């Protein structure tokens, strides 16, 4: 019998160096690969009583699931969905936060070929209407909490394509109780015909302009996150891994749905109502988490909270994703825990693309090096490779729609798909430069670059400098409209405890930036706020700041 530690190896061809650092990685999948059958059911057969999932919430709720239990529950889900008319290729939108039902639903749908579209609980009726129409959604499964079901019902007044709505954690007229209905169906399932190229999962990825685009993945994508789990999160069959992302974000897919399970790790799910640093630190301590991944914002709050009262000695590996990492956060976390934060970069369209992989020596503030799963480069606008130290766009050379760990298309939008794959490569839309050792350093989104007074300014550099000032708790640097210069640099700042916004502090912070970098990069506008707009996973929404500022500017200058 294959050992749990080596189970993942049947799906990959990999090579590591003497430090265990990944040097070669490619997927080796049979034509009918399906995560539900080839991973969940197979692990249930080999290791039925091994714990797969451990779920808790803020209200004393706790559930544990073995491979065998998850196999049976996902079979029941699959049988239920088939009985309710769900067919291969149908689209189901799920809004389940971090509820354990999400995993049961996901694996059940994968087994019958229904495409799962996870969504965040922050959506409003207009957002649902757009998604329903864009994906021709026929089924919905949602949480009772946070008025999610009410908003979906409101959206359904303007969309008549929903055939059935399933609800979790409550009762509502016109909705079917997901778990109660599931319990009526058998826990064995006749295997459905599948292909590794069948559509499996889709996420709506918000851009800085236009409506969100729907990136769709095939069955093979599930195996792509092995590289993420094994060589970035560094998990194995002894690990207890916690990724904080809500199920509505793609980081959930490559952080706690697939690769970590294939590698035998116990997936720990903390279904928190809101992020409170003290509560999450207590969870890390009390549940002996060994591998942890969160956005930089959360680590910043941990450091401000103070780590001296928590025993985090069980954590062996800590990763960071969602935003570029400031060196200050890296250094403070290491000072407290002895652990180096291993930054990684990926997208809704991919798994981890660039990272500080196991065995590498991270450079504070660097994204790391490209994953050998992809052919990654940094290029100029003319398509040629950038020199060392030269900023350009991160791209992946791959045949369009053929790489198993890249999205197949932007569903229903050939124009957007064509634009992303122009010039025979996939354009990430993110910019960086490469240093003399091959490490990538993040600069910003191509559309986040600030063009002011003839200069091109990357927001991350300014944010990093400001984060080193003791007054700054959080900061987002964006472009703001200016009547004379067109665009200027703006810093939106959350102050640390004990500091109050004032004209004197504005001047002090501006001078601080001028002394640390070229003076033209300093923020001409500084706004102090109580909090920055964020996604549920803690990622700062710079686009919201930009859009709000632009709206205000237009209103103020509409009469001129």
Coordinates of C-alpha atoms in Angstrom, one line a residue:
X1 CA 0.0 0.0 0.0
X2 CA 1.3 3.5 -0.9
X3 CA 2.3 5.5 2.1
X4 CA 0.3 8.6 3.0
X5 CA 3.4 10.7 2.7
X6 CA 4.0 9.5 -0.9
X7 CA 0.4 9.4 -2.1
X8 CA 0.7 12.7 -4.0
X9 CA 3.7 11.4 -6.1
X10 CA 1.5 9.4 -8.4
X11 CA 0.2 12.7 -9.9
X12 CA 3.5 14.4 -10.4
X13 CA 7.0 14.2 -11.9
X14 CA 9.3 16.3 -9.6
X15 CA 12.9 16.8 -8.7
X16 CA 14.4 18.6 -5.7
X17 CA 17.9 19.7 -4.9
X18 CA 20.0 18.8 -1.8
X19 CA 18.1 21.3 0.3
X20 CA 14.7 19.8 -0.7
X21 CA 14.0 22.8 -2.9
X22 CA 11.8 22.2 -5.9
X23 CA 13.7 22.2 -9.2
X24 CA 11.3 20.4 -11.6
X25 CA 7.6 19.9 -11.3
X26 CA 5.1 18.7 -13.9
X27 CA 1.7 17.0 -13.5
X28 CA 1.2 13.4 -14.7
X29 CA -2.6 12.8 -14.8
X30 CA -4.7 10.1 -16.4
X31 CA -7.3 11.3 -18.9
X32 CA -10.2 10.8 -16.5
X33 CA -8.6 12.4 -13.5
X34 CA -11.2 13.6 -11.0
X35 CA -10.4 14.8 -7.5
X36 CA -13.6 13.3 -6.0
X37 CA -12.9 9.8 -7.2
X38 CA -9.1 9.7 -7.4
X39 CA -8.3 11.5 -4.2
X40 CA -11.2 11.6 -1.8
X41 CA -12.5 8.1 -2.5
X42 CA -9.1 6.6 -2.8
X43 CA -7.8 8.1 0.4
X44 CA -11.0 6.9 2.1
X45 CA -10.2 3.4 0.8
X46 CA -6.6 3.5 2.0
X47 CA -6.8 5.5 5.2
X48 CA -10.5 5.5 6.2
X49 CA -10.0 6.8 9.8
X50 CA -7.4 9.4 9.2
X51 CA -8.7 12.9 10.0
X52 CA -9.1 15.1 7.0
X53 CA -10.9 18.1 8.1
X54 CA -11.3 19.8 11.5
X55 CA -13.8 22.7 11.7
X56 CA -14.6 25.1 14.5
X57 CA -16.4 28.4 14.8
X58 CA -16.7 31.3 17.2
X59 CA -19.7 29.9 19.0
X60 CA -18.4 26.6 20.3
X61 CA -19.2 24.6 17.2
X62 CA -16.8 21.8 16.3
X63 CA -16.8 19.0 13.7
X64 CA -14.2 16.5 12.6
X65 CA -14.3 14.5 9.3
X66 CA -12.3 11.5 8.3
X67 CA -11.6 10.6 4.7
X68 CA -14.2 7.9 4.9
X69 CA -16.9 10.3 6.3
X70 CA -16.1 12.9 3.6
X71 CA -16.3 10.3 0.9
X72 CA -19.7 9.1 2.1
X73 CA -21.1 12.7 2.6
X74 CA -19.9 13.8 -0.8
X75 CA -21.5 10.7 -2.3
X76 CA -24.8 11.6 -0.6
X77 CA -24.4 15.2 -1.9
X78 CA -23.8 13.9 -5.4
X79 CA -26.8 11.6 -5.3
X80 CA -29.0 14.4 -3.9
X81 CA -28.0 16.8 -6.7
X82 CA -28.6 14.2 -9.4
X83 CA -32.1 13.5 -7.9
X84 CA -32.8 17.2 -8.0
X85 CA -32.0 17.4 -11.7
X86 CA -28.4 18.7 -11.6
X87 CA -26.5 17.7 -14.7
X88 CA -22.9 17.6 -15.8
X89 CA -22.0 21.1 -17.0
X90 CA -24.6 22.9 -14.9
X91 CA -23.5 25.9 -12.8
X92 CA -24.1 26.1 -9.1
X93 CA -23.2 29.3 -7.1
X94 CA -22.2 28.7 -3.5
X95 CA -22.0 31.3 -0.7
X96 CA -20.9 29.3 2.3
X97 CA -18.2 31.4 4.0
X98 CA -16.0 28.9 5.9
X99 CA -18.8 26.4 6.7
X100 CA -17.8 22.8 6.5
X101 CA -20.8 22.2 4.2
X102 CA -18.7 23.9 1.5
X103 CA -16.3 21.0 1.3
X104 CA -19.1 18.4 1.2
X105 CA -20.8 20.4 -1.5
X106 CA -17.6 20.9 -3.5
X107 CA -16.5 17.3 -3.6
X108 CA -20.0 16.1 -4.3
X109 CA -20.4 18.4 -7.3
X110 CA -16.9 17.5 -8.6
X111 CA -18.0 13.8 -8.7
X112 CA -21.0 14.6 -11.0
X113 CA -19.4 17.3 -13.1
X114 CA -21.4 20.2 -11.9
X115 CA -19.4 23.4 -12.0
X116 CA -19.0 25.1 -8.6
X117 CA -18.8 28.9 -8.5
X118 CA -17.8 29.9 -5.0
X119 CA -18.7 33.5 -4.0
X120 CA -18.1 35.8 -1.1
X121 CA -20.8 36.7 1.4
X122 CA -20.2 40.4 0.8
X123 CA -22.1 40.4 -2.6
X124 CA -25.2 42.5 -3.1
X125 CA -28.2 41.7 -5.2
X126 CA -26.8 43.4 -8.3
X127 CA -23.7 41.3 -8.0
X128 CA -25.7 38.1 -7.9
X129 CA -27.8 39.2 -10.9
X130 CA -24.6 39.8 -12.9
X131 CA -23.1 36.4 -11.9
X132 CA -26.3 34.5 -12.5
X133 CA -26.6 35.9 -16.1
X134 CA -22.9 35.6 -16.9
X135 CA -22.7 31.9 -15.9
X136 CA -26.3 30.9 -16.6
X137 CA -26.5 29.7 -13.0
X138 CA -29.2 27.1 -12.3
X139 CA -28.6 26.3 -8.7
X140 CA -27.6 28.1 -5.5
X141 CA -26.3 26.9 -2.1
X142 CA -26.0 29.6 0.5
X143 CA -25.6 30.3 4.2
X144 CA -28.5 31.5 6.3
X145 CA -26.3 34.2 7.9
X146 CA -25.4 37.7 6.9
X147 CA -28.6 38.2 4.9
X148 CA -27.0 36.2 2.1
X149 CA -30.2 34.3 1.3
X150 CA -32.3 37.5 1.4
X151 CA -30.0 39.2 -1.1
X152 CA -30.2 36.1 -3.4
X153 CA -34.0 36.1 -3.2
X154 CA -33.9 39.8 -4.1
X155 CA -31.7 39.0 -7.1
X156 CA -34.0 36.2 -8.2
X157 CA -36.8 38.8 -8.8
X158 CA -34.8 39.9 -11.8
X159 CA -33.4 36.5 -12.8
X160 CA -35.7 33.5 -13.4
X161 CA -33.1 30.9 -14.2
X162 CA -32.6 29.4 -10.7
X163 CA -34.2 25.9 -10.5
X164 CA -33.5 25.3 -6.8
X165 CA -31.9 27.0 -3.8
X166 CA -30.2 25.1 -1.0
X167 CA -29.6 26.7 2.4
X168 CA -27.2 25.9 5.3
X169 CA -27.5 26.8 9.0
X170 CA -31.1 27.8 8.9
X171 CA -34.6 27.6 7.4
X172 CA -36.1 29.9 4.8
X173 CA -39.3 29.6 2.7
X174 CA -38.5 28.5 -0.8
X175 CA -35.2 27.0 0.1
X176 CA -34.2 23.4 0.6
X177 CA -32.2 22.5 3.8
X178 CA -28.9 21.2 2.4
X179 CA -27.9 18.8 5.2
X180 CA -31.3 17.6 6.0
X181 CA -32.1 16.8 2.4
X182 CA -28.6 15.2 1.9
X183 CA -29.2 12.8 4.7
X184 CA -32.1 11.1 2.7
X185 CA -29.7 9.8 0.0
X186 CA -27.4 6.8 -0.2
X187 CA -23.7 7.1 0.7
X188 CA -22.5 5.0 -2.3
X189 CA -22.3 6.5 -5.8
X190 CA -22.1 5.0 -9.2
X191 CA -19.0 6.6 -10.8
X192 CA -19.8 9.1 -13.4
X193 CA -17.8 9.4 -16.7
X194 CA -15.3 12.2 -16.4
X195 CA -12.4 13.9 -18.2
X196 CA -9.5 15.8 -16.7
X197 CA -10.5 18.6 -19.1
X198 CA -14.1 18.9 -18.0
X199 CA -15.0 22.2 -16.3
X200 CA -14.9 21.9 -12.5
X201 CA -14.6 25.2 -10.8
X202 CA -15.0 28.9 -11.6
X203 CA -14.3 32.2 -9.8
X204 CA -15.3 35.7 -10.6
X205 CA -12.2 37.8 -10.5
X206 CA -12.7 41.6 -10.0
X207 CA -10.5 43.8 -12.1
X208 CA -9.9 47.5 -11.8
X209 CA -12.2 48.3 -14.7
X210 CA -15.3 46.7 -16.0
X211 CA -17.3 43.8 -14.6
X212 CA -15.7 40.8 -12.9
X213 CA -14.5 38.2 -15.3
X214 CA -15.2 34.5 -14.8
X215 CA -12.1 32.4 -14.8
X216 CA -13.0 28.7 -15.2
X217 CA -10.9 25.7 -14.3
X218 CA -11.0 22.0 -15.3
X219 CA -10.6 18.9 -13.2
X220 CA -6.8 18.8 -13.7
X221 CA -6.5 22.1 -11.9
X222 CA -7.1 20.4 -8.5
X223 CA -3.7 18.6 -8.9
X224 CA -1.9 21.8 -9.7
X225 CA -2.1 22.9 -6.1
X226 CA 0.1 20.0 -5.0
X227 CA 3.0 22.3 -5.8
X228 CA 1.5 24.9 -3.5
X229 CA 0.8 22.5 -0.6
X230 CA 4.0 20.4 -0.7
X231 CA 6.6 22.9 -1.6
X232 CA 5.3 26.3 -0.4
X233 CA 3.0 25.4 2.6
X234 CA 5.4 22.5 3.2
X235 CA 2.7 20.1 4.4
X236 CA 2.8 16.3 4.8
X237 CA 0.7 13.7 6.5
X238 CA 1.7 15.0 10.0
X239 CA 0.7 18.6 9.3
X240 CA -2.2 20.6 10.6
X241 CA -2.7 23.4 8.1
X242 CA -4.7 26.6 8.4
X243 CA -5.3 28.9 5.5
X244 CA -7.6 31.8 6.5
X245 CA -9.3 32.5 3.2
X246 CA -13.0 32.5 2.9
X247 CA -14.4 29.9 0.5
X248 CA -15.5 32.6 -1.9
X249 CA -11.9 33.5 -2.9
X250 CA -9.6 31.5 -5.2
X251 CA -6.9 31.3 -2.4
X252 CA -9.3 28.8 -0.8
X253 CA -8.9 26.5 -3.8
X254 CA -5.1 26.5 -3.8
X255 CA -4.9 26.9 -0.1
X256 CA -7.2 24.4 1.5
X257 CA -9.3 22.5 -1.0
X258 CA -7.1 20.2 -3.0
X259 CA -3.3 20.1 -2.7
X260 CA -3.2 19.9 1.1
X261 CA -5.6 17.0 1.1
X262 CA -3.6 15.2 -1.6
X263 CA -0.5 15.6 0.6
X264 CA -2.3 14.1 3.6
X265 CA -2.4 17.2 5.8
X266 CA -5.2 17.7 8.2
X267 CA -7.1 20.8 7.0
X268 CA -8.1 23.1 9.8
X269 CA -11.0 25.4 9.2
X270 CA -11.7 28.3 11.5
X271 CA -15.1 29.6 10.6
X272 CA -14.7 33.1 12.2
X273 CA -17.4 35.7 12.1
X274 CA -14.8 38.6 11.9
X275 CA -11.1 38.7 12.1
X276 CA -9.9 39.4 15.7
X277 CA -6.1 38.9 16.1
X278 CA -6.4 37.7 19.7
X279 CA -9.0 35.0 18.7
X280 CA -7.0 33.7 15.7
X281 CA -3.7 33.7 17.7
X282 CA -5.5 31.6 20.4
X283 CA -6.7 29.2 17.7
X284 CA -3.2 28.8 16.4
X285 CA -2.0 28.1 19.9
X286 CA -4.8 25.8 21.2
X287 CA -5.1 23.6 18.1
X288 CA -1.4 23.1 17.5
X289 CA -1.4 24.5 14.0
X290 CA 1.8 23.5 12.2
X291 CA 1.4 25.3 8.9
X292 CA -0.3 28.7 8.5
X293 CA -1.0 31.0 5.6
X294 CA -2.6 34.5 5.8
X295 CA -2.4 37.9 4.2
X296 CA 0.2 40.5 5.4
X297 CA -2.6 42.6 7.0
X298 CA -3.3 39.8 9.5
X299 CA 0.4 39.4 10.4
X300 CA 0.6 43.2 11.0
X301 CA -2.4 43.0 13.4
X302 CA -0.7 40.0 15.2
X303 CA 2.4 42.1 15.7
X304 CA 0.4 45.1 17.0
X305 CA -1.5 42.8 19.3
X306 CA 1.7 41.4 20.7
X307 CA 2.7 37.8 20.5
X308 CA 4.3 37.4 23.9
X309 CA 1.2 35.9 25.5
X310 CA 0.8 33.1 22.9
X311 CA 2.6 29.8 22.5
X312 CA 3.1 29.5 18.7
X313 CA 5.9 26.9 19.0
X314 CA 4.0 24.3 17.1
X315 CA 4.0 26.4 13.9
X316 CA 6.8 25.1 11.7
X317 CA 6.0 27.0 8.6
X318 CA 4.3 30.4 8.0
X319 CA 3.4 31.7 4.6
X320 CA 2.0 35.0 3.3
X321 CA -0.1 35.7 0.3
X322 CA -2.7 38.1 -1.0
X323 CA -0.5 41.2 -1.0
X324 CA 3.2 41.9 -1.3
X325 CA 5.1 41.6 1.9
X326 CA 6.7 44.6 3.6
X327 CA 10.2 43.8 5.0
X328 CA 9.1 45.3 8.4
X329 CA 6.4 42.6 8.8
X330 CA 8.9 39.9 7.9
X331 CA 11.5 41.1 10.4
X332 CA 9.0 41.5 13.3
X333 CA 7.4 38.1 12.8
X334 CA 10.8 36.4 12.8
X335 CA 11.8 38.4 15.9
X336 CA 8.8 37.0 17.8
X337 CA 8.6 33.5 16.4
X338 CA 11.9 32.6 14.9
X339 CA 10.1 31.8 11.7
X340 CA 10.8 33.4 8.3
X341 CA 7.6 34.3 6.4
X342 CA 7.6 32.6 3.0
X343 CA 5.8 34.9 0.6
X344 CA 4.0 33.5 -2.4
X345 CA 2.2 35.1 -5.4
X346 CA -0.6 33.5 -7.4
X347 CA -3.9 34.4 -9.0
X348 CA -7.5 33.3 -9.5
X349 CA -6.3 32.0 -12.8
X350 CA -3.5 29.9 -11.4
X351 CA -2.0 28.3 -8.3
X352 CA 1.1 29.7 -6.8
X353 CA 3.3 31.2 -9.6
X354 CA 6.2 32.7 -7.7
X355 CA 7.2 31.8 -4.1
X356 CA 9.8 31.4 -1.5
X357 CA 9.6 27.6 -1.6
X358 CA 10.8 25.2 1.0
X359 CA 14.6 25.1 1.3
X360 CA 15.1 28.6 -0.2
X361 CA 16.5 31.5 1.8
X362 CA 13.8 34.2 1.6
X363 CA 14.8 37.8 1.0
X364 CA 12.5 40.1 3.1
X365 CA 10.1 41.8 0.7
X366 CA 10.8 39.5 -2.3
X367 CA 8.1 37.2 -3.8
X368 CA 10.7 34.5 -4.2
X369 CA 11.4 32.5 -7.4
X370 CA 9.2 31.1 -10.2
X371 CA 7.5 27.8 -9.6
X372 CA 8.9 25.1 -12.0
X373 CA 5.2 24.2 -12.6
X374 CA 5.2 27.2 -15.0
X375 CA 7.5 28.8 -17.5
X376 CA 7.6 32.3 -15.9
X377 CA 9.3 35.4 -17.2
X378 CA 9.3 39.2 -16.9
X379 CA 8.8 41.0 -20.2
X380 CA 8.7 44.4 -21.7
X381 CA 5.8 45.7 -23.7
X382 CA 7.4 44.5 -26.9
X383 CA 7.5 40.9 -25.6
X384 CA 11.3 40.7 -25.0
X385 CA 12.6 39.6 -21.6
X386 CA 13.6 42.3 -19.1
X387 CA 17.2 42.7 -17.9
X388 CA 18.1 42.2 -14.2
X389 CA 16.6 45.1 -12.2
X390 CA 14.2 46.1 -15.0
X391 CA 10.5 46.3 -14.2
X392 CA 8.2 44.5 -16.6
X393 CA 5.1 42.3 -16.6
X394 CA 5.0 38.8 -15.1
X395 CA 3.9 36.3 -17.8
X396 CA 3.6 32.6 -18.2
X397 CA 4.5 30.9 -21.5
X398 CA 2.0 28.2 -22.1
X399 CA -0.4 27.0 -24.8
X400 CA -3.7 28.7 -24.3
X401 CA -6.2 26.6 -22.5
X402 CA -3.9 23.6 -22.3
X403 CA -1.9 24.1 -19.1
X404 CA -3.6 22.0 -16.3
X405 CA -2.8 24.5 -13.6
X406 CA -4.0 27.6 -15.5
X407 CA -7.6 28.6 -16.2
X408 CA -9.2 27.4 -19.4
X409 CA -10.9 30.7 -20.4
X410 CA -12.8 33.7 -19.2
X411 CA -16.2 32.0 -19.6
X412 CA -18.4 33.6 -22.2
X413 CA -15.9 36.3 -23.0
X414 CA -13.6 35.6 -25.9
X415 CA -12.4 39.2 -26.0
X416 CA -11.0 39.2 -22.5
X417 CA -9.5 35.7 -23.0
X418 CA -7.8 36.9 -26.2
X419 CA -6.4 39.9 -24.4
X420 CA -5.0 37.8 -21.5
X421 CA -3.3 35.4 -23.9
X422 CA -2.0 38.0 -26.4
X423 CA 1.3 37.4 -28.0
X424 CA 1.2 33.7 -27.3
X425 CA 1.7 34.0 -23.5
X426 CA -0.6 34.5 -20.5
X427 CA -0.4 38.0 -19.1
X428 CA -0.8 38.2 -15.3
X429 CA -1.3 42.0 -15.3
X430 CA 1.3 42.2 -12.4
X431 CA 4.6 43.9 -12.6
X432 CA 7.9 43.0 -10.9
X433 CA 11.7 43.0 -11.5
X434 CA 14.2 40.2 -11.1
X435 CA 17.4 40.6 -9.1
X436 CA 20.8 39.1 -9.7
X437 CA 19.9 36.0 -7.8
X438 CA 16.7 35.3 -9.7
X439 CA 14.4 36.6 -7.0
X440 CA 11.3 38.5 -8.1
X441 CA 10.3 41.8 -6.4
X442 CA 6.7 42.9 -6.7
X443 CA 6.0 46.4 -8.1
X444 CA 2.2 46.5 -8.6
X445 CA -0.6 45.8 -11.0
X446 CA 0.0 47.2 -14.5
X447 CA -3.1 49.3 -13.9
X448 CA -2.0 50.2 -10.3
X449 CA 1.2 51.9 -11.5
X450 CA 0.9 55.6 -10.8
X451 CA 1.9 57.9 -13.7
X452 CA 2.5 61.3 -12.1
X453 CA 4.4 64.2 -13.7
X454 CA 5.9 61.9 -16.3
X455 CA 7.1 59.4 -13.8
X456 CA 5.9 55.8 -13.3
X457 CA 5.7 55.0 -9.6
X458 CA 5.0 51.6 -8.1
X459 CA 2.7 51.8 -5.0
X460 CA 4.3 49.0 -3.1
X461 CA 7.6 50.8 -2.7
X462 CA 5.9 53.8 -1.0
X463 CA 3.8 51.5 1.2
X464 CA 6.9 49.7 2.4
X465 CA 8.6 52.9 3.4
X466 CA 5.5 54.3 5.2
X467 CA 5.0 51.0 7.1
X468 CA 8.4 51.5 8.7
X469 CA 7.2 54.6 10.4
X470 CA 5.8 53.8 13.9
X471 CA 2.7 55.9 13.3
X472 CA 1.5 53.7 10.4
X473 CA -0.6 50.7 11.1
X474 CA -1.8 50.1 7.6
X475 CA -1.5 51.9 4.3
X476 CA -2.7 51.8 0.8
X477 CA -1.0 53.9 -1.9
X478 CA -3.1 54.8 -5.0
X479 CA -3.2 57.3 -7.8
X480 CA -5.5 60.3 -7.1
X481 CA -6.8 62.9 -9.6
X482 CA -5.1 66.3 -9.6
X483 CA -6.2 69.4 -11.6
X484 CA -2.7 70.4 -12.5
X485 CA -0.6 67.2 -12.6
X486 CA -3.3 64.8 -13.8
X487 CA -2.4 62.2 -11.2
X488 CA -0.6 62.3 -7.9
X489 CA 0.4 59.8 -5.2
X490 CA -2.1 59.4 -2.4
X491 CA -1.5 57.4 0.8
X492 CA -4.6 56.3 2.8
X493 CA -3.4 55.5 6.3
X494 CA -4.7 53.7 9.4
X495 CA -2.7 55.1 12.4
X496 CA -1.2 53.0 15.2
X497 CA -2.6 53.3 18.7
X498 CA -1.6 56.6 20.3
X499 CA -1.3 58.6 17.1
X500 CA -3.7 61.2 15.9
X501 CA -3.9 62.6 12.4
X502 CA -2.7 66.2 12.0
X503 CA -1.1 68.5 9.4
X504 CA 2.1 68.1 11.3
X505 CA 2.0 64.3 11.0
X506 CA 1.2 64.6 7.3
X507 CA 4.3 66.7 6.8
X508 CA 6.4 64.3 8.9
X509 CA 5.3 61.3 6.8
X510 CA 5.9 63.1 3.5
X511 CA 9.4 64.1 4.7
X512 CA 10.0 60.5 5.8
X513 CA 9.3 59.2 2.3
X514 CA 11.4 61.9 0.6
X515 CA 14.4 60.9 2.7
X516 CA 14.0 57.2 1.8
X517 CA 13.4 57.4 -2.0
X518 CA 13.4 59.7 -4.9
X519 CA 11.5 62.9 -3.8
X520 CA 9.0 62.8 -6.7
X521 CA 7.5 59.6 -5.2
X522 CA 6.3 61.1 -2.0
X523 CA 2.5 61.2 -1.4
X524 CA 1.1 64.6 -2.0
X525 CA -2.2 63.6 -0.5
X526 CA -2.4 61.8 2.8
X527 CA -5.8 60.7 4.3
X528 CA -6.2 59.2 7.7
X529 CA -9.0 56.7 8.1
X530 CA -10.3 54.3 10.7
X531 CA -10.0 51.2 8.4
X532 CA -9.1 50.3 4.9
X533 CA -11.7 48.5 2.7
X534 CA -10.8 44.8 2.5
X535 CA -12.1 41.6 1.2
X536 CA -13.2 38.9 3.6
X537 CA -9.7 37.3 3.3
X538 CA -8.1 40.5 4.6
X539 CA -6.8 41.8 1.2
X540 CA -6.8 45.6 0.8
X541 CA -9.2 46.8 -1.9
X542 CA -7.2 49.6 -3.5
X543 CA -9.6 49.7 -6.4
X544 CA -12.4 50.8 -4.0
X545 CA -10.2 53.7 -2.7
X546 CA -9.3 54.7 -6.2
X547 CA -12.9 54.6 -7.4
X548 CA -14.3 56.5 -4.4
X549 CA -11.6 59.2 -4.8
X550 CA -12.3 59.5 -8.5
X551 CA -16.1 59.9 -7.8
X552 CA -15.5 62.6 -5.3
X553 CA -13.2 64.4 -7.7
X554 CA -15.7 64.3 -10.5
X555 CA -18.5 65.6 -8.2
X556 CA -16.3 68.5 -6.9
X557 CA -15.2 69.5 -10.4
X558 CA -18.4 68.9 -12.3
X559 CA -19.4 72.5 -12.3
X560 CA -16.0 73.8 -13.6

